[in-house]
Amino acid sequence: MARVDEPEHRALDARYLDTAERTLARQRIAVRRREGGPDAGWHVKASAAEGRHEWHWPLGADAEEGVPAEVAAILAEWSAGPFQPLARIRNRRTAYTLRDAEGALVAEVVDDQVSARDERAGTESSWREWEVELGPAAPADVDAFFSAVDALVARAGGRPAASDSKLARALGA
């Protein structure tokens, strides 16, 4: 790395939705409405054997009134709803941008202070986690890059996350 930019502080507030039967979760689909940060908006994430698919829409004037038509159209492949609150996850995030000698984005490292509420069970939890997301100038050998990151985190006292996703952890999975 040539440099690390000044930390950027973000307040993120995500509300996850599903059907009463958790139809989306059983199919490894997550839908959320998130405020704050550079990707605020509606997100649909689908895990499949061939990888992960993600869709994103900006927040609109009617965003608080339910799932927008564009989002519902994508979700219709898996469920027609109705959708109700599943979980709320708030992050106090500090983001660090790693750049190469030319200033191109190598990766973003985020330090998240997470507060979560399982809306169905009424339970709350909190934890801290770090994430690394590669940028366009990421090294060609990503395995070596992540091995180096893992070693640094371990030396600092970190350990692997308790769950693959914040949503799963919020729901006790």
PDB file of C-alpha atoms in Angstrom:
ATOM      1  CA  MET A   1       0.000   0.000   0.000  1.00  0.00           C
ATOM      2  CA  ALA A   2       1.199   3.460  -0.757  1.00  0.00           C
ATOM      3  CA  ARG A   3      -1.186   5.276   1.594  1.00  0.00           C
ATOM      4  CA  VAL A   4      -4.226   5.098   3.820  1.00  0.00           C
ATOM      5  CA  ASP A   5      -6.682   7.992   3.499  1.00  0.00           C
ATOM      6  CA  GLU A   6      -8.074   9.803   6.526  1.00  0.00           C
ATOM      7  CA  PRO A   7     -10.790   7.770   8.270  1.00  0.00           C
ATOM      8  CA  GLU A   8     -14.366   8.456   7.193  1.00  0.00           C
ATOM      9  CA  HIS A   9     -17.091   8.148   9.830  1.00  0.00           C
ATOM     10  CA  ARG A  10     -20.513   6.883   8.763  1.00  0.00           C
ATOM     11  CA  ALA A  11     -23.767   6.231  10.593  1.00  0.00           C
ATOM     12  CA  LEU A  12     -25.651   3.367   8.903  1.00  0.00           C
ATOM     13  CA  ASP A  13     -29.195   2.268   9.717  1.00  0.00           C
ATOM     14  CA  ALA A  14     -30.479  -0.834   7.901  1.00  0.00           C
ATOM     15  CA  ARG A  15     -33.929  -2.384   8.149  1.00  0.00           C
ATOM     16  CA  TYR A  16     -34.270  -5.917   6.832  1.00  0.00           C
ATOM     17  CA  LEU A  17     -37.574  -7.346   5.616  1.00  0.00           C
ATOM     18  CA  ASP A  18     -38.958 -10.822   4.933  1.00  0.00           C
ATOM     19  CA  THR A  19     -42.276 -12.632   4.917  1.00  0.00           C
ATOM     20  CA  ALA A  20     -43.818 -13.989   8.124  1.00  0.00           C
ATOM     21  CA  GLU A  21     -42.646 -17.459   7.030  1.00  0.00           C
ATOM     22  CA  ARG A  22     -39.086 -16.176   6.314  1.00  0.00           C
ATOM     23  CA  THR A  23     -39.479 -17.210   2.679  1.00  0.00           C
ATOM     24  CA  LEU A  24     -36.565 -15.052   1.521  1.00  0.00           C
ATOM     25  CA  ALA A  25     -34.158 -16.156   4.260  1.00  0.00           C
ATOM     26  CA  ARG A  26     -34.787 -19.835   3.494  1.00  0.00           C
ATOM     27  CA  GLN A  27     -33.699 -19.114  -0.094  1.00  0.00           C
ATOM     28  CA  ARG A  28     -30.635 -17.112   1.015  1.00  0.00           C
ATOM     29  CA  ILE A  29     -32.133 -13.789  -0.102  1.00  0.00           C
ATOM     30  CA  ALA A  30     -31.801 -10.579   1.928  1.00  0.00           C
ATOM     31  CA  VAL A  31     -33.654  -7.322   1.312  1.00  0.00           C
ATOM     32  CA  ARG A  32     -32.830  -4.163   3.204  1.00  0.00           C
ATOM     33  CA  ARG A  33     -33.455  -0.448   3.230  1.00  0.00           C
ATOM     34  CA  ARG A  34     -30.344   1.368   4.445  1.00  0.00           C
ATOM     35  CA  GLU A  35     -29.829   5.012   5.303  1.00  0.00           C
ATOM     36  CA  GLY A  36     -26.346   6.502   5.533  1.00  0.00           C
ATOM     37  CA  GLY A  37     -23.105   5.855   3.723  1.00  0.00           C
ATOM     38  CA  PRO A  38     -22.261   6.019   0.036  1.00  0.00           C
ATOM     39  CA  ASP A  39     -24.615   3.162  -0.917  1.00  0.00           C
ATOM     40  CA  ALA A  40     -27.736   4.255   0.959  1.00  0.00           C
ATOM     41  CA  GLY A  41     -30.847   2.794  -0.605  1.00  0.00           C
ATOM     42  CA  TRP A  42     -32.621  -0.495  -1.181  1.00  0.00           C
ATOM     43  CA  HIS A  43     -30.491  -3.625  -1.562  1.00  0.00           C
ATOM     44  CA  VAL A  44     -31.380  -7.161  -2.574  1.00  0.00           C
ATOM     45  CA  LYS A  45     -28.678  -9.805  -2.129  1.00  0.00           C
ATOM     46  CA  ALA A  46     -29.097 -13.351  -3.404  1.00  0.00           C
ATOM     47  CA  SER A  47     -26.619 -16.159  -2.767  1.00  0.00           C
ATOM     48  CA  ALA A  48     -26.482 -18.919  -5.354  1.00  0.00           C
ATOM     49  CA  ALA A  49     -24.162 -21.756  -6.352  1.00  0.00           C
ATOM     50  CA  GLU A  50     -22.649 -19.595  -9.099  1.00  0.00           C
ATOM     51  CA  GLY A  51     -21.971 -16.716  -6.708  1.00  0.00           C
ATOM     52  CA  ARG A  52     -23.689 -13.730  -5.223  1.00  0.00           C
ATOM     53  CA  HIS A  53     -26.043 -11.375  -7.042  1.00  0.00           C
ATOM     54  CA  GLU A  54     -26.795  -7.875  -5.782  1.00  0.00           C
ATOM     55  CA  TRP A  55     -29.224  -5.183  -6.875  1.00  0.00           C
ATOM     56  CA  HIS A  56     -29.336  -1.599  -5.584  1.00  0.00           C
ATOM     57  CA  TRP A  57     -31.816   1.282  -5.848  1.00  0.00           C
ATOM     58  CA  PRO A  58     -31.576   4.762  -4.317  1.00  0.00           C
ATOM     59  CA  LEU A  59     -33.960   5.840  -1.593  1.00  0.00           C
ATOM     60  CA  GLY A  60     -37.060   7.512  -2.984  1.00  0.00           C
ATOM     61  CA  ALA A  61     -39.718   9.791  -1.591  1.00  0.00           C
ATOM     62  CA  ASP A  62     -41.952   6.782  -0.887  1.00  0.00           C
ATOM     63  CA  ALA A  63     -39.235   4.604   0.679  1.00  0.00           C
ATOM     64  CA  GLU A  64     -40.836   4.592   4.161  1.00  0.00           C
ATOM     65  CA  GLU A  65     -44.204   3.408   2.792  1.00  0.00           C
ATOM     66  CA  GLY A  66     -43.129  -0.138   1.962  1.00  0.00           C
ATOM     67  CA  VAL A  67     -41.118  -1.986  -0.632  1.00  0.00           C
ATOM     68  CA  PRO A  68     -40.855   0.087  -3.841  1.00  0.00           C
ATOM     69  CA  ALA A  69     -42.269  -1.478  -7.021  1.00  0.00           C
ATOM     70  CA  GLU A  70     -38.802  -1.940  -8.572  1.00  0.00           C
ATOM     71  CA  VAL A  71     -37.610  -3.907  -5.535  1.00  0.00           C
ATOM     72  CA  ALA A  72     -40.827  -5.938  -5.330  1.00  0.00           C
ATOM     73  CA  ALA A  73     -40.427  -6.866  -9.015  1.00  0.00           C
ATOM     74  CA  ILE A  74     -37.026  -8.468  -8.318  1.00  0.00           C
ATOM     75  CA  LEU A  75     -38.308 -10.144  -5.134  1.00  0.00           C
ATOM     76  CA  ALA A  76     -41.284 -11.608  -7.028  1.00  0.00           C
ATOM     77  CA  GLU A  77     -38.934 -14.322  -8.340  1.00  0.00           C
ATOM     78  CA  TRP A  78     -38.843 -15.684  -4.770  1.00  0.00           C
ATOM     79  CA  SER A  79     -41.911 -14.264  -3.001  1.00  0.00           C
ATOM     80  CA  ALA A  80     -44.833 -11.910  -3.536  1.00  0.00           C
ATOM     81  CA  GLY A  81     -44.788 -10.857   0.109  1.00  0.00           C
ATOM     82  CA  PRO A  82     -46.228  -9.276   2.086  1.00  0.00           C
ATOM     83  CA  PHE A  83     -42.969  -8.178   3.662  1.00  0.00           C
ATOM     84  CA  GLN A  84     -42.587  -7.199   7.282  1.00  0.00           C
ATOM     85  CA  PRO A  85     -39.717  -6.107   9.563  1.00  0.00           C
ATOM     86  CA  LEU A  86     -37.167  -8.838  10.272  1.00  0.00           C
ATOM     87  CA  ALA A  87     -34.240  -6.978  11.854  1.00  0.00           C
ATOM     88  CA  ARG A  88     -32.725  -3.548  12.305  1.00  0.00           C
ATOM     89  CA  ILE A  89     -28.965  -3.145  12.230  1.00  0.00           C
ATOM     90  CA  ARG A  90     -27.198   0.102  13.048  1.00  0.00           C
ATOM     91  CA  ASN A  91     -23.477   0.620  12.472  1.00  0.00           C
ATOM     92  CA  ARG A  92     -21.151   3.293  13.662  1.00  0.00           C
ATOM     93  CA  ARG A  93     -18.621   2.721  10.883  1.00  0.00           C
ATOM     94  CA  THR A  94     -15.117   4.049  10.445  1.00  0.00           C
ATOM     95  CA  ALA A  95     -13.867   3.421   6.906  1.00  0.00           C
ATOM     96  CA  TYR A  96     -10.232   3.435   5.828  1.00  0.00           C
ATOM     97  CA  THR A  97      -9.375   3.591   2.134  1.00  0.00           C
ATOM     98  CA  LEU A  98      -6.157   1.846   1.054  1.00  0.00           C
ATOM     99  CA  ARG A  99      -4.590   3.239  -2.125  1.00  0.00           C
ATOM    100  CA  ASP A 100      -1.687   2.266  -4.357  1.00  0.00           C
ATOM    101  CA  ALA A 101       1.135   4.575  -5.500  1.00  0.00           C
ATOM    102  CA  GLU A 102      -1.052   5.986  -8.297  1.00  0.00           C
ATOM    103  CA  GLY A 103      -3.916   6.712  -5.900  1.00  0.00           C
ATOM    104  CA  ALA A 104      -6.163   3.882  -7.142  1.00  0.00           C
ATOM    105  CA  LEU A 105      -8.408   2.068  -4.649  1.00  0.00           C
ATOM    106  CA  VAL A 106      -6.849  -1.193  -3.428  1.00  0.00           C
ATOM    107  CA  ALA A 107      -9.370  -1.899  -0.660  1.00  0.00           C
ATOM    108  CA  GLU A 108     -11.661  -0.368   1.905  1.00  0.00           C
ATOM    109  CA  VAL A 109     -11.285  -1.532   5.491  1.00  0.00           C
ATOM    110  CA  VAL A 110     -14.170  -0.786   7.833  1.00  0.00           C
ATOM    111  CA  ASP A 111     -14.404  -0.931  11.611  1.00  0.00           C
ATOM    112  CA  ASP A 112     -18.064  -1.452  12.550  1.00  0.00           C
ATOM    113  CA  GLN A 113     -19.593  -0.931  15.993  1.00  0.00           C
ATOM    114  CA  VAL A 114     -22.850  -2.843  15.457  1.00  0.00           C
ATOM    115  CA  SER A 115     -26.161  -2.656  17.351  1.00  0.00           C
ATOM    116  CA  ALA A 116     -28.819  -5.080  16.159  1.00  0.00           C
ATOM    117  CA  ARG A 117     -32.417  -5.884  16.974  1.00  0.00           C
ATOM    118  CA  ASP A 118     -34.238  -9.053  15.963  1.00  0.00           C
ATOM    119  CA  GLU A 119     -37.667  -7.478  15.374  1.00  0.00           C
ATOM    120  CA  ARG A 120     -39.544 -10.761  15.734  1.00  0.00           C
ATOM    121  CA  ALA A 121     -37.934 -11.997  18.944  1.00  0.00           C
ATOM    122  CA  GLY A 122     -37.488  -8.517  20.394  1.00  0.00           C
ATOM    123  CA  THR A 123     -33.860  -9.289  21.290  1.00  0.00           C
ATOM    124  CA  GLU A 124     -30.936  -6.918  20.976  1.00  0.00           C
ATOM    125  CA  SER A 125     -27.242  -7.543  20.563  1.00  0.00           C
ATOM    126  CA  SER A 126     -24.076  -5.606  19.838  1.00  0.00           C
ATOM    127  CA  TRP A 127     -20.576  -6.414  18.639  1.00  0.00           C
ATOM    128  CA  ARG A 128     -17.585  -5.015  16.793  1.00  0.00           C
ATOM    129  CA  GLU A 129     -16.273  -6.345  13.519  1.00  0.00           C
ATOM    130  CA  TRP A 130     -13.870  -5.443  10.737  1.00  0.00           C
ATOM    131  CA  GLU A 131     -14.477  -6.037   7.027  1.00  0.00           C
ATOM    132  CA  VAL A 132     -12.235  -5.690   3.988  1.00  0.00           C
ATOM    133  CA  GLU A 133     -13.666  -5.097   0.516  1.00  0.00           C
ATOM    134  CA  LEU A 134     -11.369  -5.146  -2.495  1.00  0.00           C
ATOM    135  CA  GLY A 135     -11.258  -2.259  -4.953  1.00  0.00           C
ATOM    136  CA  PRO A 136     -10.360  -2.066  -8.652  1.00  0.00           C
ATOM    137  CA  ALA A 137      -6.604  -1.874  -7.918  1.00  0.00           C
ATOM    138  CA  ALA A 138      -6.581  -4.949  -5.681  1.00  0.00           C
ATOM    139  CA  PRO A 139      -3.550  -7.202  -5.999  1.00  0.00           C
ATOM    140  CA  ALA A 140      -3.780 -10.045  -8.505  1.00  0.00           C
ATOM    141  CA  ASP A 141      -3.057 -12.590  -5.765  1.00  0.00           C
ATOM    142  CA  VAL A 142      -6.069 -11.938  -3.521  1.00  0.00           C
ATOM    143  CA  ASP A 143      -5.402 -15.083  -1.487  1.00  0.00           C
ATOM    144  CA  ALA A 144      -1.996 -13.751  -0.455  1.00  0.00           C
ATOM    145  CA  PHE A 145      -3.529 -10.334   0.273  1.00  0.00           C
ATOM    146  CA  PHE A 146      -6.207 -11.799   2.565  1.00  0.00           C
ATOM    147  CA  SER A 147      -3.664 -14.099   4.236  1.00  0.00           C
ATOM    148  CA  ALA A 148      -1.611 -11.012   5.105  1.00  0.00           C
ATOM    149  CA  VAL A 149      -4.741  -9.234   6.390  1.00  0.00           C
ATOM    150  CA  ASP A 150      -5.703 -12.274   8.495  1.00  0.00           C
ATOM    151  CA  ALA A 151      -2.208 -12.389  10.003  1.00  0.00           C
ATOM    152  CA  LEU A 152      -2.319  -8.681  10.917  1.00  0.00           C
ATOM    153  CA  VAL A 153      -5.757  -9.038  12.488  1.00  0.00           C
ATOM    154  CA  ALA A 154      -4.663 -12.088  14.489  1.00  0.00           C
ATOM    155  CA  ARG A 155      -1.585 -10.229  15.782  1.00  0.00           C
ATOM    156  CA  ALA A 156      -3.889  -7.402  16.916  1.00  0.00           C
ATOM    157  CA  GLY A 157      -6.048  -9.888  18.849  1.00  0.00           C
ATOM    158  CA  GLY A 158      -8.830 -10.271  16.301  1.00  0.00           C
ATOM    159  CA  ARG A 159     -10.553 -13.522  15.400  1.00  0.00           C
ATOM    160  CA  PRO A 160     -12.887 -14.686  12.618  1.00  0.00           C
ATOM    161  CA  ALA A 161     -16.443 -13.361  12.721  1.00  0.00           C
ATOM    162  CA  ALA A 162     -19.064 -15.365  14.615  1.00  0.00           C
ATOM    163  CA  SER A 163     -21.245 -15.369  11.494  1.00  0.00           C
ATOM    164  CA  ASP A 164     -20.955 -14.788   7.754  1.00  0.00           C
ATOM    165  CA  SER A 165     -23.378 -11.851   7.886  1.00  0.00           C
ATOM    166  CA  LYS A 166     -24.567  -9.183  10.268  1.00  0.00           C
ATOM    167  CA  LEU A 167     -28.153 -10.209   9.590  1.00  0.00           C
ATOM    168  CA  ALA A 168     -27.507 -13.849  10.522  1.00  0.00           C
ATOM    169  CA  ARG A 169     -25.776 -12.775  13.713  1.00  0.00           C
ATOM    170  CA  ALA A 170     -28.608 -10.377  14.589  1.00  0.00           C
ATOM    171  CA  LEU A 171     -31.058 -13.275  14.225  1.00  0.00           C
ATOM    172  CA  GLY A 172     -28.939 -15.577  16.377  1.00  0.00           C
ATOM    173  CA  ALA A 173     -27.828 -17.809  13.512  1.00  0.00           C
TER     174      ALA A 173
END
